[in-house]
Amino acid sequence: MFASAFPLLLLGFSLGMRHATDADHVIAVATVVSRVRSLGTALMIGAMWGVGHTLTLMVIGGAILLFGLVVPPHVGLAMELTVALMLIGLGVFHLARLYRAVRRGEPPAHDVAPVKHVAHHDGHRHDLGWADRVFGGSRVYASLRPLVIGVVHGLAGSAAVALLVLTTVRDPRWGIGYIALFGVGTIAGMTLITGVLALPFAYARARTSGIHNAFGAAASLLSVGFGLFLAYDISFGSGLFTAHPQWTPG
């Protein structure tokens, strides 16, 4: 029985790897990774993003498979809208932090580093906010952010993956296995992609802070722009706020 299902499980892993290359995933991770200082940190961010994505897939996709849940178009579009709003929020948040750092004449704050208060000529001290001040030195806290981003992104894809499985797998147990390997493929793909994305930012940081800031600003602006495009397409193109929304999981 396993031999007959092996090709399907392998397909799940392969599609998970490909799923990691979706534009919204890459843009979100590029925005976050623009602020990290090492390749190891970038790889951790990609892995945690993939873990969060997989958790949502397993919960929502598993519920659809096991209990035959039906996702109404309004709900499906609303889940996709959360991804658009998160992309906008990520971009705006990082642009604001970059702007404040440039105005103060200091390099932008980086993730996964102990928070150090920096003294300036006016005698005031600036930090990363109360959350970073309290938890900034914790790797658990630093890992939680990409995990949450992955969870949100999983909302948009979980129904599509489950519905795809339903068309090819009749046994819910193998369907859950397919989703699990899809998630493992996504974790592997996002870890690889994040590592690749970290390289130009590391190169720019080694050159000048100006180039690095420009790369970070470009990634943040792309996140905002793509998020706005998605929000418009979901709200008006697909008719989320109308009586007859058009939603095709994919």
mmCIF file of C-alpha atoms in Angstrom, residues 2 7 52 77 87 89-90 106 114 147 154 170 187 196 203 207 212 215 223 229 236:
data_model
loop_
_atom_site.group_PDB
_atom_site.id
_atom_site.type_symbol
_atom_site.label_atom_id
_atom_site.label_comp_id
_atom_site.label_asym_id
_atom_site.label_seq_id
_atom_site.Cartn_x
_atom_site.Cartn_y
_atom_site.Cartn_z
ATOM 1 C CA PHE A 2 2.845 2.364 0.831
ATOM 2 C CA PRO A 7 4.527 8.713 -5.773
ATOM 3 C CA GLY A 52 4.273 28.096 10.877
ATOM 4 C CA LEU A 77 -11.127 35.268 0.229
ATOM 5 C CA LEU A 87 2.434 42.148 3.566
ATOM 6 C CA GLY A 89 1.964 45.826 7.571
ATOM 7 C CA LEU A 90 5.392 44.187 7.247
ATOM 8 C CA GLU A 106 22.729 54.820 12.921
ATOM 9 C CA PRO A 114 20.806 41.419 22.212
ATOM 10 C CA LEU A 147 6.537 31.563 12.741
ATOM 11 C CA GLY A 154 -0.780 29.132 5.566
ATOM 12 C CA ARG A 170 -9.878 8.938 -0.862
ATOM 13 C CA ILE A 187 10.013 24.182 5.074
ATOM 14 C CA VAL A 196 19.746 32.737 -1.036
ATOM 15 C CA TYR A 203 27.060 41.629 0.571
ATOM 16 C CA ARG A 207 30.023 47.290 1.461
ATOM 17 C CA HIS A 212 22.086 47.885 2.523
ATOM 18 C CA PHE A 215 18.006 47.081 -0.499
ATOM 19 C CA SER A 223 5.977 44.229 0.153
ATOM 20 C CA PHE A 229 -2.298 44.896 -5.300
ATOM 21 C CA PHE A 236 -12.805 44.208 -5.939
#
